[in-house]
CSV table of C-alpha atoms in Angstrom, one decimal:
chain,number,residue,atom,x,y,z
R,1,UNK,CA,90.3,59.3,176.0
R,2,UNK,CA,92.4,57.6,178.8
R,3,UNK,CA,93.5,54.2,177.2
R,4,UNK,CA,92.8,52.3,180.4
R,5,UNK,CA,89.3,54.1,180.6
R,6,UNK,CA,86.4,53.6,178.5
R,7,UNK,CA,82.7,54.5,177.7
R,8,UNK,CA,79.8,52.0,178.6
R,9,UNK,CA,79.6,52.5,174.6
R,10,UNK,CA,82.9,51.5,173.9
R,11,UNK,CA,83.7,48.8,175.5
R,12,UNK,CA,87.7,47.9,176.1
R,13,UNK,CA,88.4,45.3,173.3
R,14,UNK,CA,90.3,41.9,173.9
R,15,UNK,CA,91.9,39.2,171.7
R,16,UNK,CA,92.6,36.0,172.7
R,17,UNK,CA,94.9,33.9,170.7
R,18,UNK,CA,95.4,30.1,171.8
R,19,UNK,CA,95.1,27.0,170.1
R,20,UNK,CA,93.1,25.5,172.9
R,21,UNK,CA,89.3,25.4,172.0
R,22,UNK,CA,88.6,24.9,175.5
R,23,UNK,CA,90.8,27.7,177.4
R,24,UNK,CA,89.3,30.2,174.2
R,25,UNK,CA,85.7,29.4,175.4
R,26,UNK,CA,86.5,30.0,178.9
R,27,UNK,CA,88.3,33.4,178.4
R,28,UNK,CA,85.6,34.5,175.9
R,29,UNK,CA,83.1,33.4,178.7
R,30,UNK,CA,84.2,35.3,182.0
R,31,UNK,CA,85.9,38.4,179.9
R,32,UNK,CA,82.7,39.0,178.0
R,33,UNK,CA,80.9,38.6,181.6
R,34,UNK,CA,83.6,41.2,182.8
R,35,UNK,CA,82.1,43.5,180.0
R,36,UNK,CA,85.1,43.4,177.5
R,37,UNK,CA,84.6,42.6,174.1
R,38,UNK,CA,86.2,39.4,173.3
R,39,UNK,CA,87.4,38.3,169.8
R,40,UNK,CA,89.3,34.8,169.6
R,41,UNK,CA,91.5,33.1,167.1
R,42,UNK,CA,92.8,29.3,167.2
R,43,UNK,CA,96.7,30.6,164.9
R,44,UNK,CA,99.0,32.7,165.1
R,45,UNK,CA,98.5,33.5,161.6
R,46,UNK,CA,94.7,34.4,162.7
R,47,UNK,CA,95.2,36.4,165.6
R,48,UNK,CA,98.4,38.6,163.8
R,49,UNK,CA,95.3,39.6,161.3
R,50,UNK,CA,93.1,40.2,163.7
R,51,UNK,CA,95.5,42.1,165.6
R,52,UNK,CA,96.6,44.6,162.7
R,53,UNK,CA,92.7,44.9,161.6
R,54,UNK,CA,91.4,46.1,164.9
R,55,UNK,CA,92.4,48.3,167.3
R,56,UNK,CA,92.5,46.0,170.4
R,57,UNK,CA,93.5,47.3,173.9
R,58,UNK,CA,94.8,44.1,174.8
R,59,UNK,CA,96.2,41.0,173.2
R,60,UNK,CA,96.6,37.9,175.1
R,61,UNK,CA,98.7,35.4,173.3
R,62,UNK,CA,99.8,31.5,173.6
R,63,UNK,CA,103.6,31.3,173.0
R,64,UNK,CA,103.0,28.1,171.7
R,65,UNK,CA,100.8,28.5,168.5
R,66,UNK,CA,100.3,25.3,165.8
R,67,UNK,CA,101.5,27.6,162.9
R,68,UNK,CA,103.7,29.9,164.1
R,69,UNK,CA,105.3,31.3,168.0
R,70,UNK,CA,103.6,33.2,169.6
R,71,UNK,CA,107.0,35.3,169.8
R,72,UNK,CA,106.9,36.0,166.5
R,73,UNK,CA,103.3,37.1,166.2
R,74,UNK,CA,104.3,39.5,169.5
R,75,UNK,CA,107.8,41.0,167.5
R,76,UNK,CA,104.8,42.0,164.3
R,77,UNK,CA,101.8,43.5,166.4
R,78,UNK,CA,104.3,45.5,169.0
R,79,UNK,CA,105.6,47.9,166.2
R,80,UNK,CA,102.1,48.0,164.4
R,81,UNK,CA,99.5,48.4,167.3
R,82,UNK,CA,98.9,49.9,170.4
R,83,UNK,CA,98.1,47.0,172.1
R,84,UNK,CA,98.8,45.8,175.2
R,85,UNK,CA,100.6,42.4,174.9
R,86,UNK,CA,100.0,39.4,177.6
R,87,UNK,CA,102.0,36.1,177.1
R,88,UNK,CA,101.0,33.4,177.8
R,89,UNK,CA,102.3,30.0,178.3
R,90,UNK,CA,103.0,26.9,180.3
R,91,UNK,CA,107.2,26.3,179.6
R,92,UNK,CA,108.4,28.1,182.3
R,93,UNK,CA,112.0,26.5,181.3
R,94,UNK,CA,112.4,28.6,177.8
R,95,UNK,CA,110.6,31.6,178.8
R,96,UNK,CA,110.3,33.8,181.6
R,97,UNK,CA,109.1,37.2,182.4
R,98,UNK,CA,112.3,39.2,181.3
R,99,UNK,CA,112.6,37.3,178.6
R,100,UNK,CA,109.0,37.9,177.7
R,101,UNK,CA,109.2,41.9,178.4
R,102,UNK,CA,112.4,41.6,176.4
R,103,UNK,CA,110.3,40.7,173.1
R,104,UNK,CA,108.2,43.7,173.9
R,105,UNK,CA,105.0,42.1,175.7
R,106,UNK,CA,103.3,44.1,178.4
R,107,UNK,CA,102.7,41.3,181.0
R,108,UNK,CA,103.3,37.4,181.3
R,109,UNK,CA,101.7,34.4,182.3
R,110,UNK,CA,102.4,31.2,183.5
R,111,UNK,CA,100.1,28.3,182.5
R,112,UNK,CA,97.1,27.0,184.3
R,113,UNK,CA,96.1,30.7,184.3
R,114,UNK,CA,94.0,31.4,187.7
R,115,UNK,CA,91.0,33.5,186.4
R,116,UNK,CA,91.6,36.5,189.0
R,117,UNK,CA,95.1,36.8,188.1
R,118,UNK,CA,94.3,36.8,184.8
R,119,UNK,CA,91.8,40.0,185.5
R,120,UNK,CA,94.3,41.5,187.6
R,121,UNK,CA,96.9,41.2,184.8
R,122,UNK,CA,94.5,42.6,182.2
R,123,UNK,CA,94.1,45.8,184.4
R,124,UNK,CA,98.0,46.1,185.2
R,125,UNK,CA,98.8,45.4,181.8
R,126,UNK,CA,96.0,48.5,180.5
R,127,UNK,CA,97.6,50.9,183.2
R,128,UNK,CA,100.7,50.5,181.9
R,129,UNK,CA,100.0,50.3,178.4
R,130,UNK,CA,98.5,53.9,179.3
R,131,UNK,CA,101.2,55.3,180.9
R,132,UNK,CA,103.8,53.9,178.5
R,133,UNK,CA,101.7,56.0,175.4
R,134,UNK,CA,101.5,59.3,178.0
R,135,UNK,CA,105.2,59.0,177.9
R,136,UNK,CA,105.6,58.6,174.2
R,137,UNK,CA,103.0,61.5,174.0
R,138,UNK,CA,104.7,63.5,176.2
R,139,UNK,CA,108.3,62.8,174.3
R,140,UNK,CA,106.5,63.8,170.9
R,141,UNK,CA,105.1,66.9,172.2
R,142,UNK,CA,108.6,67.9,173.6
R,143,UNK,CA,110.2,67.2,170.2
R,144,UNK,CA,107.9,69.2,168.2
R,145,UNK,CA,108.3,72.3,170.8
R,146,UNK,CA,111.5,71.9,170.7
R,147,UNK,CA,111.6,72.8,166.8
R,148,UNK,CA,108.8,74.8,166.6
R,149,UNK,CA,108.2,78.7,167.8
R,150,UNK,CA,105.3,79.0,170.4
R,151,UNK,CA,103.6,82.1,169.5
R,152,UNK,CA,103.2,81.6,165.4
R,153,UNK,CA,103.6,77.8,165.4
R,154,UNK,CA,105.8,78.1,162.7
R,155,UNK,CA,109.3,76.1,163.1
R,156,UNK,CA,112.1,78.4,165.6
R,157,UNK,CA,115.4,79.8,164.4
R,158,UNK,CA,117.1,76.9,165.8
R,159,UNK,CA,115.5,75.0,163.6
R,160,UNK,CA,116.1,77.0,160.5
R,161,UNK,CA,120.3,76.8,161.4
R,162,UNK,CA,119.5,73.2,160.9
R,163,UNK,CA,118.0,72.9,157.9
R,164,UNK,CA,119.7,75.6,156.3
R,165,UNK,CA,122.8,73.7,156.0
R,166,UNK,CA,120.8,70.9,155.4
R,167,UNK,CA,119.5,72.3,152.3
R,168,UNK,CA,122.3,73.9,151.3
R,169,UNK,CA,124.1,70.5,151.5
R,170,UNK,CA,121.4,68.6,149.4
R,171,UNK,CA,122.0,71.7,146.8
R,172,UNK,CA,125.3,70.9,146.4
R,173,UNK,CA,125.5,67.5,146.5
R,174,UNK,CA,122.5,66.7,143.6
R,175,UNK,CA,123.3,70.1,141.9
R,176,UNK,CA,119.8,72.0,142.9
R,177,UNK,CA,118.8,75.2,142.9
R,178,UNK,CA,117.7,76.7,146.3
R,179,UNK,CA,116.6,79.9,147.6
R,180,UNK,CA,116.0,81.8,150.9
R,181,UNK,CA,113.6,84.4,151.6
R,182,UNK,CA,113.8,86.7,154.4
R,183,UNK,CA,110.6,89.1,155.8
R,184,UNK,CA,109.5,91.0,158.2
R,185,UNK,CA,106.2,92.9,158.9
R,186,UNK,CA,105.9,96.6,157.7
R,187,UNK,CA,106.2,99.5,161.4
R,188,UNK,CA,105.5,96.1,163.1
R,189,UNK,CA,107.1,98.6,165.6
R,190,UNK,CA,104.2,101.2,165.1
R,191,UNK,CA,101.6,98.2,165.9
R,192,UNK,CA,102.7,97.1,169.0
R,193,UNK,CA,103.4,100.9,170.1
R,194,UNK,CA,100.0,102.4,168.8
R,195,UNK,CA,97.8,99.1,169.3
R,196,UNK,CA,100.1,97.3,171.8
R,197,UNK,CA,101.6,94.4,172.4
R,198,UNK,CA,99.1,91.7,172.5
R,199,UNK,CA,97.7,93.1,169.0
R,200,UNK,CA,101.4,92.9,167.6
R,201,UNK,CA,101.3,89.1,169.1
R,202,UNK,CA,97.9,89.2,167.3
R,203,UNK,CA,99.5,89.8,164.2
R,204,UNK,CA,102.6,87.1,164.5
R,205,UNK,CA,99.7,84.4,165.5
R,206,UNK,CA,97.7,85.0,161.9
R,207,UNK,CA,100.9,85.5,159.9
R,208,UNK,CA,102.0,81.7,161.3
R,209,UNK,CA,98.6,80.2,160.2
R,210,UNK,CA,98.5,82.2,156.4
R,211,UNK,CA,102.4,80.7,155.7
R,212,UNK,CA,101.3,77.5,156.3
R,213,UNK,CA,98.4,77.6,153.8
R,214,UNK,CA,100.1,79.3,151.2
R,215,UNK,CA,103.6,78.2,151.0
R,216,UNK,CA,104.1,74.7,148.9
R,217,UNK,CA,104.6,71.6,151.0
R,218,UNK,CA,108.0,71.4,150.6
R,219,UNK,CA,109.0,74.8,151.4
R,220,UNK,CA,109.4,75.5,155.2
R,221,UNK,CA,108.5,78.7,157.1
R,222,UNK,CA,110.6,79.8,160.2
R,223,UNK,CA,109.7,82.5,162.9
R,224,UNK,CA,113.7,83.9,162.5
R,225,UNK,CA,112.9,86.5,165.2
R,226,UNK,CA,111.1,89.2,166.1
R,227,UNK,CA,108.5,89.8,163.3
R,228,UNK,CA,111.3,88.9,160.9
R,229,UNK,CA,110.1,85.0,159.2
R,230,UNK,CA,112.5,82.8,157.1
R,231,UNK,CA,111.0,80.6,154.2
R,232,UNK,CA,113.3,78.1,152.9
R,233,UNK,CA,112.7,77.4,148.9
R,234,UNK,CA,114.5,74.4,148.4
R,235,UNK,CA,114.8,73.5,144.0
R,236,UNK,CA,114.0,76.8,142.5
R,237,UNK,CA,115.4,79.6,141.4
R,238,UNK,CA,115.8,83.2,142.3
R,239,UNK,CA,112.9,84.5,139.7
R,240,UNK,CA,110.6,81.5,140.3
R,241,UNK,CA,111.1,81.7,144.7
R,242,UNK,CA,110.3,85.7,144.0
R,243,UNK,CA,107.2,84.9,142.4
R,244,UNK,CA,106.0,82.6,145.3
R,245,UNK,CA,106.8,85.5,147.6
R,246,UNK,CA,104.9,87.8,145.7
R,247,UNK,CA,101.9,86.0,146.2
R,248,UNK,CA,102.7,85.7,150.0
R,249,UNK,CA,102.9,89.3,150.2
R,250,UNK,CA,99.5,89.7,148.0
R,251,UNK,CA,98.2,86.4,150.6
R,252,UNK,CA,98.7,89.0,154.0
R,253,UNK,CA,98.0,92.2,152.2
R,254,UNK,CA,94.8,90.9,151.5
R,255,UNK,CA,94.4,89.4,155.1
R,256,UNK,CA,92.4,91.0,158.2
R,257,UNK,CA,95.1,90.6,160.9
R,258,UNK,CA,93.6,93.7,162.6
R,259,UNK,CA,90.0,94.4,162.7
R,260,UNK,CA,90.3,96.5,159.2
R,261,UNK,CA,94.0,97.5,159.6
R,262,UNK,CA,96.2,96.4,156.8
R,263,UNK,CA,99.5,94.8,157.4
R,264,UNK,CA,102.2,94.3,154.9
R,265,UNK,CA,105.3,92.4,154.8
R,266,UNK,CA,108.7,93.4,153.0
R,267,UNK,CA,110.8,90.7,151.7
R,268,UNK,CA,114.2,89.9,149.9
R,269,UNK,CA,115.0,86.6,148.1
R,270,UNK,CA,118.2,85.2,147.3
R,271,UNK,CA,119.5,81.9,145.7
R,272,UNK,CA,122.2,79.9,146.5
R,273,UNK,CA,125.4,80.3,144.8
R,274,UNK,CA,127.8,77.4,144.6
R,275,UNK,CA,130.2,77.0,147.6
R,276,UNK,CA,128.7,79.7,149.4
R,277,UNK,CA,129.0,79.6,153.2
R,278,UNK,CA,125.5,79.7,154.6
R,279,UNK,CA,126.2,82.9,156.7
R,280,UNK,CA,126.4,85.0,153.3
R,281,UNK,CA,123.6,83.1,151.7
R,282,UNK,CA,121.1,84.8,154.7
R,283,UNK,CA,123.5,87.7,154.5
R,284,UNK,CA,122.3,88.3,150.5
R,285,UNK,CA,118.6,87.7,151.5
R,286,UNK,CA,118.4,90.1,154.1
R,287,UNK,CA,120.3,92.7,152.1
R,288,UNK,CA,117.4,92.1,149.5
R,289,UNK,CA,114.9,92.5,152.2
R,290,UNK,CA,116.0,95.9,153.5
R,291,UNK,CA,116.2,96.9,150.0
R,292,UNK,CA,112.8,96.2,149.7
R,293,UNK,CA,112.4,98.3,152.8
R,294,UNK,CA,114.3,101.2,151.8
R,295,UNK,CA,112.0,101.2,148.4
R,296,UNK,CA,108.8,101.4,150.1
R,297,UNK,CA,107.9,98.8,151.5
R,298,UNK,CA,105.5,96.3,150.5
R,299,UNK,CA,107.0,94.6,147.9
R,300,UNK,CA,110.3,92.0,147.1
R,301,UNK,CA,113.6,92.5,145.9
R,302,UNK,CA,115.5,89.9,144.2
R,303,UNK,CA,119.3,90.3,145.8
């Protein structure tokens, strides 16, 4: 839903926070006539609970509260809510509307507040409260493309560079065990020739979703290329990473990818040896996967 857009059901929620009885009456009057929902608090102390309790669209907010500054109350909700944030006050000497956007409000007011500004300013301050959460939207979906392989949604061999020697630095420096396994569907070839390519894409697209149910949550999964996948197996051994592989391989094997048609992987594990550069690390794994290959396929070899 658009944040500056809602529902006759769901009415756009405002807070009011202002130690004067009489302006909280008078807001709470025309906004609720306006068809917001209006919640009001007398302290700052008041309206920061509110404010973290309930998911308002906008906050408007005396600078000048008997407890504590409105300032202070803005720096909390900012960083908590997704709020839009209207200050309000009448010393125009202290405070101004940098200094106000400065703090991280969304608009500012000057003191006596003229009810049609005050509805304009609630609009202005919603549409850009909306666009500023597109952006961050936007940013986020970016950064997780960026890491993450389109087809399979697993995470992108750029990725896997990165936390390789990630990994392989936390190994050394706390002394833990950490294994790699490399694999790679069995005549993945053969599918996308016989069957074509959209049924070979087919086959990447269920693989991604599988890994991500069966691997632990703190091993990662990484489309390395091709139909080849990476699974990082950070604190455990060689004998206890080849038994989680195992049971990928029974995971897929067991899988209908393919209407019927059983795929297979093929996969090799190593485990990191002390000092090693990370380039022969993934050099010993995918020895041990095309050993597994050269054996029949189906099946992992411990290298």
């Amino acid at each position: 839903m658009d944040f500056s857009e809602k529902t006759a059901s769901e009415p756009a929620k405002i807070l009011v926070v202002d130690d004067d009885q009489a302006l909280l009456r008078v807001f709470g009057t025309v906004l609720a006539r306006e068809g917001y929902e209006v919640e009001t608090a007398a302290t700052g102390a008041e309206g920061l609970r509110l404010a973290l309790a309930t998911p308002f669209d906008v906050v408007l907010l005396d600078i000048h509260l008997p407890d504590v500054s409105g300032i202070e109350v803005l720096r909390q909700i900012v960083p908590a809510t997704t709020a839009a944030v209207i200050l309000i006050t009448g010393d125009e000497i202290n405070y101004s509307y940098e200094s106000a956007l400065h703090e991280g409000a969304t608009e500012f007011i000057l003191k006596p507040v003229r009810l049609p500004e005050l509805s304009r300013r609630i609009q202005q301050a919603r549409q850009a409260r909306a666009l500023a959460a597109a952006k961050e939207d936007q940013i986020a979906d970016l950064a997780r493309l960026a890491i993450h392989d389109e087809l399979t949604g697993l995470f992108n061999r750029r990725h896997f560079q990165e936390r390789l020697h990630m990994e392989i630095q936390r190994a050394q420096r706390y002394g833990q065990n950490l294994s790699l396994g490399m694999f790679d569907v069995d005549w993945f070839k053969q599918i996308n020739d016989t069957r074509g390519h959209a049924e070979g894409d087919r086959v990447l697209v269920g693989l991604g979703r599988l890994l991500r149910t069966v691997i632990r949550a703190t091993d990662e999964a990484f489309r390395y290329g091709g139909d080849e996948i990476a699974i990082l197996i950070p604190e455990t051994s060689g004998p206890h990473a080849l038994i989680m592989a195992e049971k990928v391989l029974r995971t897929v094997a067991a899988a209908d990818f393919l209407d019927g048609h059983r795929v297979t992987l093929s996969g090799g594990i190593a485990e990191y040896r002390p000092a090693e550069e990370p380039a022969a690390f993934l050099e010993r794994a995918d020895a041990a996967l095309y050993a597994a290959k050269r054996a029949g396929r189906n099946r992992v070899v411990l290298g």
